[in-house]
PDB file of C-alpha atoms in Angstrom:
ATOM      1  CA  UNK Z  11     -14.656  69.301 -19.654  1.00 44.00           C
ATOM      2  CA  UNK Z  12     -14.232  73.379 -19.212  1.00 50.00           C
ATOM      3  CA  UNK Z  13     -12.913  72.775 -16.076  1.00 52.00           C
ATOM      4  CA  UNK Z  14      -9.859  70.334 -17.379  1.00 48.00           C
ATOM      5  CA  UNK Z  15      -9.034  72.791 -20.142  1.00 51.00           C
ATOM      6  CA  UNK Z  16      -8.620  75.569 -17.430  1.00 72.00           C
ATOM      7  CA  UNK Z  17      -6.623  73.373 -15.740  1.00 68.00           C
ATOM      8  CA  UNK Z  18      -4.613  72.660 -18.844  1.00 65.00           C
ATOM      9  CA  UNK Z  19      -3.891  76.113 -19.842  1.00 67.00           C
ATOM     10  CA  UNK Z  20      -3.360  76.593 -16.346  1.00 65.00           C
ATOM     11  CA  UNK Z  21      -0.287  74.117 -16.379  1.00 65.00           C
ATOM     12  CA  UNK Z  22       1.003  75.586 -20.171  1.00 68.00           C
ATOM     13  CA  UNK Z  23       1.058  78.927 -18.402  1.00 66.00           C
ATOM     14  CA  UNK Z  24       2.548  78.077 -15.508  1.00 68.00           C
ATOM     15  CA  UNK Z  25       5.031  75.675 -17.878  1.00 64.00           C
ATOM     16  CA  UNK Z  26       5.996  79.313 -19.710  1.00 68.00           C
ATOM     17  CA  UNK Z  27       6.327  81.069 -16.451  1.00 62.00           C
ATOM     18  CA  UNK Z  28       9.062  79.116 -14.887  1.00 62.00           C
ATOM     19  CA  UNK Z  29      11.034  78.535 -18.149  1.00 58.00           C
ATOM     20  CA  UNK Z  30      11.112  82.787 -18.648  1.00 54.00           C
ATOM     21  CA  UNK Z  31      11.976  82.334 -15.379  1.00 56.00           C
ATOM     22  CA  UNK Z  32      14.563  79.459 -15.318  1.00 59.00           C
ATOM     23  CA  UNK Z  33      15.913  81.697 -18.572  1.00 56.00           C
ATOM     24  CA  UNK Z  34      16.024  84.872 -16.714  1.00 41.00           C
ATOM     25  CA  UNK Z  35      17.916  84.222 -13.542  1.00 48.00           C
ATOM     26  CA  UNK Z  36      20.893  83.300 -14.749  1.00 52.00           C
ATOM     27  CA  UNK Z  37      21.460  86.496 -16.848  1.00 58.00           C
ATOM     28  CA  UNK Z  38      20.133  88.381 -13.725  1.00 44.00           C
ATOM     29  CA  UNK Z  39      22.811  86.545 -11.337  1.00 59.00           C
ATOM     30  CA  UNK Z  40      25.647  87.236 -14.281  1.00 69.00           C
ATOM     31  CA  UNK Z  41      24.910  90.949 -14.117  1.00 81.00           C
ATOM     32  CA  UNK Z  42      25.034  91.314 -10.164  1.00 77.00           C
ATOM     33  CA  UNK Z  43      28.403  89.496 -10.275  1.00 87.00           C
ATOM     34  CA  UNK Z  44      29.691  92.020 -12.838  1.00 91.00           C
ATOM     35  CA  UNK Z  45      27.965  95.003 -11.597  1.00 93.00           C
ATOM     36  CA  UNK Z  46      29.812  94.010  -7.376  1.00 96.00           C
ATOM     37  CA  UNK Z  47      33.159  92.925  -9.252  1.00 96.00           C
ATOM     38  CA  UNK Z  48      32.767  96.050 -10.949  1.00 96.00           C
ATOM     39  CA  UNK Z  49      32.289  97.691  -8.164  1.00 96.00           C
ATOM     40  CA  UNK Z  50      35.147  96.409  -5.904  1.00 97.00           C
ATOM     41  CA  UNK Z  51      37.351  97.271  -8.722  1.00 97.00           C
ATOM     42  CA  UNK Z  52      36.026 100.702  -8.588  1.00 97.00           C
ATOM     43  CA  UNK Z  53      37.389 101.443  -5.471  1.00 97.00           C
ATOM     44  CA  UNK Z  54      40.784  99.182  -5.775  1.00 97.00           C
ATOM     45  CA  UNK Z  55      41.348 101.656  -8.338  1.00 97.00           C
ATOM     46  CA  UNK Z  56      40.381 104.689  -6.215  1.00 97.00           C
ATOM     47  CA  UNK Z  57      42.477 103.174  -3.599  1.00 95.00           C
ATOM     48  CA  UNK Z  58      45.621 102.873  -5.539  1.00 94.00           C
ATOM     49  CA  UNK Z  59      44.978 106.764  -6.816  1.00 93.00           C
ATOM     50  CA  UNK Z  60      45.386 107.718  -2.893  1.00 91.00           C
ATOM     51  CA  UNK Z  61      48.338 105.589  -2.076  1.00 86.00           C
ATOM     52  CA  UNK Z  62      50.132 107.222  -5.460  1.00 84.00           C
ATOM     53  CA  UNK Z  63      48.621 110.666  -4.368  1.00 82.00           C
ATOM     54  CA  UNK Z  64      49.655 109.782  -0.269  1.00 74.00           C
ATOM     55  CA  UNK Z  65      52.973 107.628  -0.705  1.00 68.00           C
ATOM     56  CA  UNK Z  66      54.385 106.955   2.183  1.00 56.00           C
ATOM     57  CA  UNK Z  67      57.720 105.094   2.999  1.00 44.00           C
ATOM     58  CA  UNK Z  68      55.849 102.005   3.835  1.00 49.00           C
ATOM     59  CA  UNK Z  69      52.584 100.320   3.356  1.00 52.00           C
ATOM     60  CA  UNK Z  70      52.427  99.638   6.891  1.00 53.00           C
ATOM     61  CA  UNK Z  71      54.160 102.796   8.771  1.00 59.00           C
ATOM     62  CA  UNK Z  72      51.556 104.408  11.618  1.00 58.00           C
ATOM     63  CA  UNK Z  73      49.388 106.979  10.522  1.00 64.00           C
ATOM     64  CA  UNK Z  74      48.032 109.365  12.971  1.00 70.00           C
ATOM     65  CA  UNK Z  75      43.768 108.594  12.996  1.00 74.00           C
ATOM     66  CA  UNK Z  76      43.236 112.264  11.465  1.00 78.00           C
ATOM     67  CA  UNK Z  77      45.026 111.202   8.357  1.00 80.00           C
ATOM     68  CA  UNK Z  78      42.945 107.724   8.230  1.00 84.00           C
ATOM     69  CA  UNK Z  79      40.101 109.797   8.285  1.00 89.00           C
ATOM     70  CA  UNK Z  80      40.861 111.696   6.096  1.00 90.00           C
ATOM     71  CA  UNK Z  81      41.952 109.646   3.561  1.00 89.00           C
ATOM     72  CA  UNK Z  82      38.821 107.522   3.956  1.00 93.00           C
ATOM     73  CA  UNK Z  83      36.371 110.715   3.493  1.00 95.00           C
ATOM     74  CA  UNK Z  84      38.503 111.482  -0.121  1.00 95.00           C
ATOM     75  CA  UNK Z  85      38.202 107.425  -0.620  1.00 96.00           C
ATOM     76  CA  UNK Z  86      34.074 107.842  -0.126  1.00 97.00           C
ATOM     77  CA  UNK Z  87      34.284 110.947  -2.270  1.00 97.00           C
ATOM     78  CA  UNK Z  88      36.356 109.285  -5.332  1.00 97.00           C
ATOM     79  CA  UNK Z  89      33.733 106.055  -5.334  1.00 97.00           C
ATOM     80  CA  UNK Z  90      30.873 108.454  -4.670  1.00 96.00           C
ATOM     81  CA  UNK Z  91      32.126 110.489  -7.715  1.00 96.00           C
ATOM     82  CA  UNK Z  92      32.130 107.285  -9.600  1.00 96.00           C
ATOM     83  CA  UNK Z  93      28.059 106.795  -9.374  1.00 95.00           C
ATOM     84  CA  UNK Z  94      28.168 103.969  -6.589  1.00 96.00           C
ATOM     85  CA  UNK Z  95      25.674 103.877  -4.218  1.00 95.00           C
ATOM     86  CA  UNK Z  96      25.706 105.351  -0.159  1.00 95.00           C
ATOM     87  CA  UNK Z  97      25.062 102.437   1.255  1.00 94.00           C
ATOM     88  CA  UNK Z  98      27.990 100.665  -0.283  1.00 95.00           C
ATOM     89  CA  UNK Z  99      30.434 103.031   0.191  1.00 97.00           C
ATOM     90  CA  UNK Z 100      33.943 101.848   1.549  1.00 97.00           C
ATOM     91  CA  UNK Z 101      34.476 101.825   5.058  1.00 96.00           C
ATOM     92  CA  UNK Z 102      37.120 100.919   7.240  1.00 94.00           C
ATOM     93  CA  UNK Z 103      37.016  97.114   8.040  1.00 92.00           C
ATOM     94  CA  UNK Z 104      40.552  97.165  10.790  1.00 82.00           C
ATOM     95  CA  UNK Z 105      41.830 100.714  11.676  1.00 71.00           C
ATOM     96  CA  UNK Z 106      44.821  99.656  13.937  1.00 71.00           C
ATOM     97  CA  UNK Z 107      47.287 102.942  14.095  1.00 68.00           C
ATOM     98  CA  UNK Z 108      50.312 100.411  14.082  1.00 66.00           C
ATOM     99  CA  UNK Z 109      49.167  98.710  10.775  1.00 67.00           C
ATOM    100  CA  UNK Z 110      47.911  99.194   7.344  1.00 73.00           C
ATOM    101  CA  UNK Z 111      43.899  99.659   7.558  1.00 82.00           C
ATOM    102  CA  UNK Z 112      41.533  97.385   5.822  1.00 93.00           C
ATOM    103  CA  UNK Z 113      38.377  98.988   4.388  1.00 96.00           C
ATOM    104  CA  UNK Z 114      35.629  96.903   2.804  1.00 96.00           C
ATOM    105  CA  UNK Z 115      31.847  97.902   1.403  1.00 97.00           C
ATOM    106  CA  UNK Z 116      29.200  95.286   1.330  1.00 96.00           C
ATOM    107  CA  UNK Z 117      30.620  91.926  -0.505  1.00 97.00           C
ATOM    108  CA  UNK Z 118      34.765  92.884  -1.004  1.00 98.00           C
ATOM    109  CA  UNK Z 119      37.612  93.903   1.471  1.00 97.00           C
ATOM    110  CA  UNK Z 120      40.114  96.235   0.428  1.00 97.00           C
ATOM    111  CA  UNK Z 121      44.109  96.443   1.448  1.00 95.00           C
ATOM    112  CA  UNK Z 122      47.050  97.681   0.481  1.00 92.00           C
ATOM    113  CA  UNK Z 123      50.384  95.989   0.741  1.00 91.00           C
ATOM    114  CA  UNK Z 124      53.911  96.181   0.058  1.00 90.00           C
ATOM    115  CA  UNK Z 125      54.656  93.581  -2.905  1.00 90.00           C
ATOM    116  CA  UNK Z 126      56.757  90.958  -1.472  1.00 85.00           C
ATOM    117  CA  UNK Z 127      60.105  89.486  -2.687  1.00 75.00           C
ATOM    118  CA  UNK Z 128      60.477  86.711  -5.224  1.00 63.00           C
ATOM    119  CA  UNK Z 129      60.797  84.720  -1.935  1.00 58.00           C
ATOM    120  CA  UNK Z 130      58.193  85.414  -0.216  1.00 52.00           C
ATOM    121  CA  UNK Z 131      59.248  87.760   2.210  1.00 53.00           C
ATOM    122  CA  UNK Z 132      57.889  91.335   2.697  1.00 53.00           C
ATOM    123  CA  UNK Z 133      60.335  93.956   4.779  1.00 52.00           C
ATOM    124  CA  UNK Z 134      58.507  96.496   6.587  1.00 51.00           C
ATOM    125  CA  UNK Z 135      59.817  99.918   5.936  1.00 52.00           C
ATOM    126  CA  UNK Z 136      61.685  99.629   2.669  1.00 49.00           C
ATOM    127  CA  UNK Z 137      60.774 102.845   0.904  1.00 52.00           C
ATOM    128  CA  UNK Z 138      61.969 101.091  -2.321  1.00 63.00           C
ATOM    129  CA  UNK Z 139      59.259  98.254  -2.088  1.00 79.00           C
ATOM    130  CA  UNK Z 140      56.274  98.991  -4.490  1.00 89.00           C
ATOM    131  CA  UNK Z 141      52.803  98.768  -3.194  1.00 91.00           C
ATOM    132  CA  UNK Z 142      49.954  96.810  -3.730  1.00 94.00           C
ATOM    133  CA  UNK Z 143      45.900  97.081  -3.824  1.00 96.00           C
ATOM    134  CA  UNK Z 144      44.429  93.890  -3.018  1.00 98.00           C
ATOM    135  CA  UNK Z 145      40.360  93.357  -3.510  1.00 98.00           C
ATOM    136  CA  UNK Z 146      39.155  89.885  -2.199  1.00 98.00           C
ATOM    137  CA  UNK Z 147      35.517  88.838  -1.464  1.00 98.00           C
ATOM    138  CA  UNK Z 148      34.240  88.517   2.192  1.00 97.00           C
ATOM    139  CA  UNK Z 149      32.992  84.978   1.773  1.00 96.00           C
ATOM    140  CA  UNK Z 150      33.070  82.559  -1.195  1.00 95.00           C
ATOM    141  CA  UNK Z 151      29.087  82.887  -1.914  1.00 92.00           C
ATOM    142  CA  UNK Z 152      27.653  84.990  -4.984  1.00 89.00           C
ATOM    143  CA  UNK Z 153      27.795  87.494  -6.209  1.00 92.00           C
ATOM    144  CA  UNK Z 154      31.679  87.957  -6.021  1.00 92.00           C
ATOM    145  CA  UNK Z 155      33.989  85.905  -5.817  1.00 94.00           C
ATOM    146  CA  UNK Z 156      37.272  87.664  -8.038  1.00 97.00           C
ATOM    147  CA  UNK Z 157      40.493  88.421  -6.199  1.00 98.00           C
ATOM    148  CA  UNK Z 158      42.313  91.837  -7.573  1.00 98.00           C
ATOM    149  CA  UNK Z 159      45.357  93.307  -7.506  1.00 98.00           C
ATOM    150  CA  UNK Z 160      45.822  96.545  -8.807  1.00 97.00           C
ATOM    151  CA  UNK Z 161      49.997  97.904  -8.185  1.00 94.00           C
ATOM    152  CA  UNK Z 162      51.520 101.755  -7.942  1.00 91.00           C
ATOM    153  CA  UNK Z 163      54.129 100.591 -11.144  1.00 90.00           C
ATOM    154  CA  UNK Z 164      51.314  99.932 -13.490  1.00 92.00           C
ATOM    155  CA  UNK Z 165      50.507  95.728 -12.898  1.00 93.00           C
ATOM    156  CA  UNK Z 166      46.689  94.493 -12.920  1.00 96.00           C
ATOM    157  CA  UNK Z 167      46.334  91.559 -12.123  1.00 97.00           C
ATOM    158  CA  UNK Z 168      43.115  89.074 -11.152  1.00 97.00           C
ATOM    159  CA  UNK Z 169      42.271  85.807 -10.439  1.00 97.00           C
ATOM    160  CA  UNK Z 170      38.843  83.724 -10.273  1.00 96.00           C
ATOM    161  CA  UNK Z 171      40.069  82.875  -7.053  1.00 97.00           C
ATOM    162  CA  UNK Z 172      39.709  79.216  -7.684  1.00 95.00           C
ATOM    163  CA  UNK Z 173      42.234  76.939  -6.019  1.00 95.00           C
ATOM    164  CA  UNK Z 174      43.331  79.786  -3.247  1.00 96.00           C
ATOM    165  CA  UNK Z 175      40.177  80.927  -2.042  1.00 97.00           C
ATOM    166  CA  UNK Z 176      40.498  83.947  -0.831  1.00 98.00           C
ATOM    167  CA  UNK Z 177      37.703  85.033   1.749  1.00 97.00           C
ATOM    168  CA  UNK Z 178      37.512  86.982   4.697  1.00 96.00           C
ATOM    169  CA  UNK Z 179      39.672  88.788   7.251  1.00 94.00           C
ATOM    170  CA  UNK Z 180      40.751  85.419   8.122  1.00 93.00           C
ATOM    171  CA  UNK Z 181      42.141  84.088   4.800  1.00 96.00           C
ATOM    172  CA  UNK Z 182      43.129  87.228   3.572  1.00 96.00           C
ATOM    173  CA  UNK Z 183      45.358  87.296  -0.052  1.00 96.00           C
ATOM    174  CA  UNK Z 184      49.744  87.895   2.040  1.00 95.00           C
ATOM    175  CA  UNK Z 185      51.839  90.025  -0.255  1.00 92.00           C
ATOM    176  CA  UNK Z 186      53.154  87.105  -2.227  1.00 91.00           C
ATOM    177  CA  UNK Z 187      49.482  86.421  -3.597  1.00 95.00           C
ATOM    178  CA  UNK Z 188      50.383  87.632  -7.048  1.00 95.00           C
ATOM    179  CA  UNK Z 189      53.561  86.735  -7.527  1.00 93.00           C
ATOM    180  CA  UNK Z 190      54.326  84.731 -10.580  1.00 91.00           C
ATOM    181  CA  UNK Z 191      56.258  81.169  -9.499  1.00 86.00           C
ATOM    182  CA  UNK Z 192      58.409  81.976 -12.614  1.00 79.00           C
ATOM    183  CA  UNK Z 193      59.127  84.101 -15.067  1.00 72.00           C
ATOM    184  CA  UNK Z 194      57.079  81.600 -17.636  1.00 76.00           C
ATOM    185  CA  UNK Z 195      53.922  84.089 -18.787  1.00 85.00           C
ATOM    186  CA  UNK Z 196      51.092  82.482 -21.238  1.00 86.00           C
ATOM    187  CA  UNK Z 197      52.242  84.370 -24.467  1.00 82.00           C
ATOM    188  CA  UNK Z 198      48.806  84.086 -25.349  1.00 82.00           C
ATOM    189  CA  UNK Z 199      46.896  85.838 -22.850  1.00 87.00           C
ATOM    190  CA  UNK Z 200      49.548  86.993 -20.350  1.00 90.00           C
ATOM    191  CA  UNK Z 201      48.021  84.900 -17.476  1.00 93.00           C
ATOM    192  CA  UNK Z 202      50.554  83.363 -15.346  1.00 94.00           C
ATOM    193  CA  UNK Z 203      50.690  81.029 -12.095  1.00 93.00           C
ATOM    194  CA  UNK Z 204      51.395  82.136  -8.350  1.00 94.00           C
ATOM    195  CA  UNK Z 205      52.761  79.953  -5.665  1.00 90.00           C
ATOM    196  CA  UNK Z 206      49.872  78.421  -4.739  1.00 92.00           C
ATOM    197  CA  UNK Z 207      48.925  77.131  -8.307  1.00 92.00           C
ATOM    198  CA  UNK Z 208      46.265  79.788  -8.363  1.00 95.00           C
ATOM    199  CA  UNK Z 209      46.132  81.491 -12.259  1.00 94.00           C
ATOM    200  CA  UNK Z 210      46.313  84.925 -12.785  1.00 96.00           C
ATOM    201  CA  UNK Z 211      44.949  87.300 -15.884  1.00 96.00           C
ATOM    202  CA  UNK Z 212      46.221  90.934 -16.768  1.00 95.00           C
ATOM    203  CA  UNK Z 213      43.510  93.800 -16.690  1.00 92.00           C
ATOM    204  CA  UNK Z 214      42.722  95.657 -19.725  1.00 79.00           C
ATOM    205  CA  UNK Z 215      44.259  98.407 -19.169  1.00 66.00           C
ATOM    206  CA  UNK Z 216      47.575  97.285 -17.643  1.00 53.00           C
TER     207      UNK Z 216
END
């Protein structure tokens, strides 16, 4: 009888233990989505401080590597100055000297872009063009899965990254990405819709 009473409480114990558990994870797996969206914001941010600090005539006009370097050891100092971590520190991702260089830290990849035309197009080496930071995840698996954009005239923009599905090197977000289809914006919230169908929200802050 002692013995199927331990085994009782045994089973009401182990009951409690997975419901705190089945209660705890998802607040967990909430906070490590905020803390890496966070964090990829972080350095969009830091990012768009360099290209307003660094403007160039064009997004993509060759750099010589010194000034790549350079501009990724103030990049590393800006996000280290913002309490994130060493081992999650941007880094380049693509250096090509005829291009613009993609950095990325552990879960996001980081670019920036010249904003394209209402049609889609994007001219190389108009000066006039303003210039975009794009954040996008590296895959579509938690903890991030956001898509950014964070521009030298004062947008901020992101998206959930829903119907587009931005991922990777290989499905990058083109210059377009945040483009409203029309000049229709959500009175209500100020989210509009690109191209693609995909819905985008103004940052606080923007």
């Amino acid at each position: 009888m002692r013995a199927l009473l331990d085994v009782g409480n045994l089973c009401v114990l182990l009951g409690i233990a997975a419901l705190g558990v089945a209660c705890w994870v998802p607040s967990w797996s909430a906070a490590r989505v905020a803390r890496v969206e966070n964090r990829a914001l972080e350095v969009a941010e830091e990012l768009l401080a360099l290209v307003r600090k660094e403007r160039n005539t064009a997004a993509d006009e060759p750099l010589p590597a010194a000034v790549r370097e350079a501009s990724l050891a103030a990049l590393r100092a800006a996000c280290l100055g913002r309490g994130q971590p060493n081992s999650d520190l941007p880094a380049f991702e693509t250096n090509d000297p005829t291009g613009p260089a993609t950095f990325g830290n552990r879960h996001y990849l980081f670019r920036v872009q010249l904003r394209a035309t209402q049609d889609g197009a994007a001219e190389p080496g108009d000066g006039a063009r303003v210039l975009e930071v794009f954040a996008w995840p590296r895959n579509l698996l938690p903890p991030g899965r956001s898509v950014f954009c964070l521009a030298e005239d004062g947008k901020r923009a992101y998206t959930r990254n829903l119907i587009a599905n931005f991922a990777g090197l290989d499905h990058a977000p083109p210059p377009d990405a945040a483009l409203p289809r029309s000049e229709s914006v959500d009175p209500a919230n100020g989210s509009y819709r690109a191209a693609n169908d995909e819905r985008w929200l103004p940052l606080l802050g923007s």
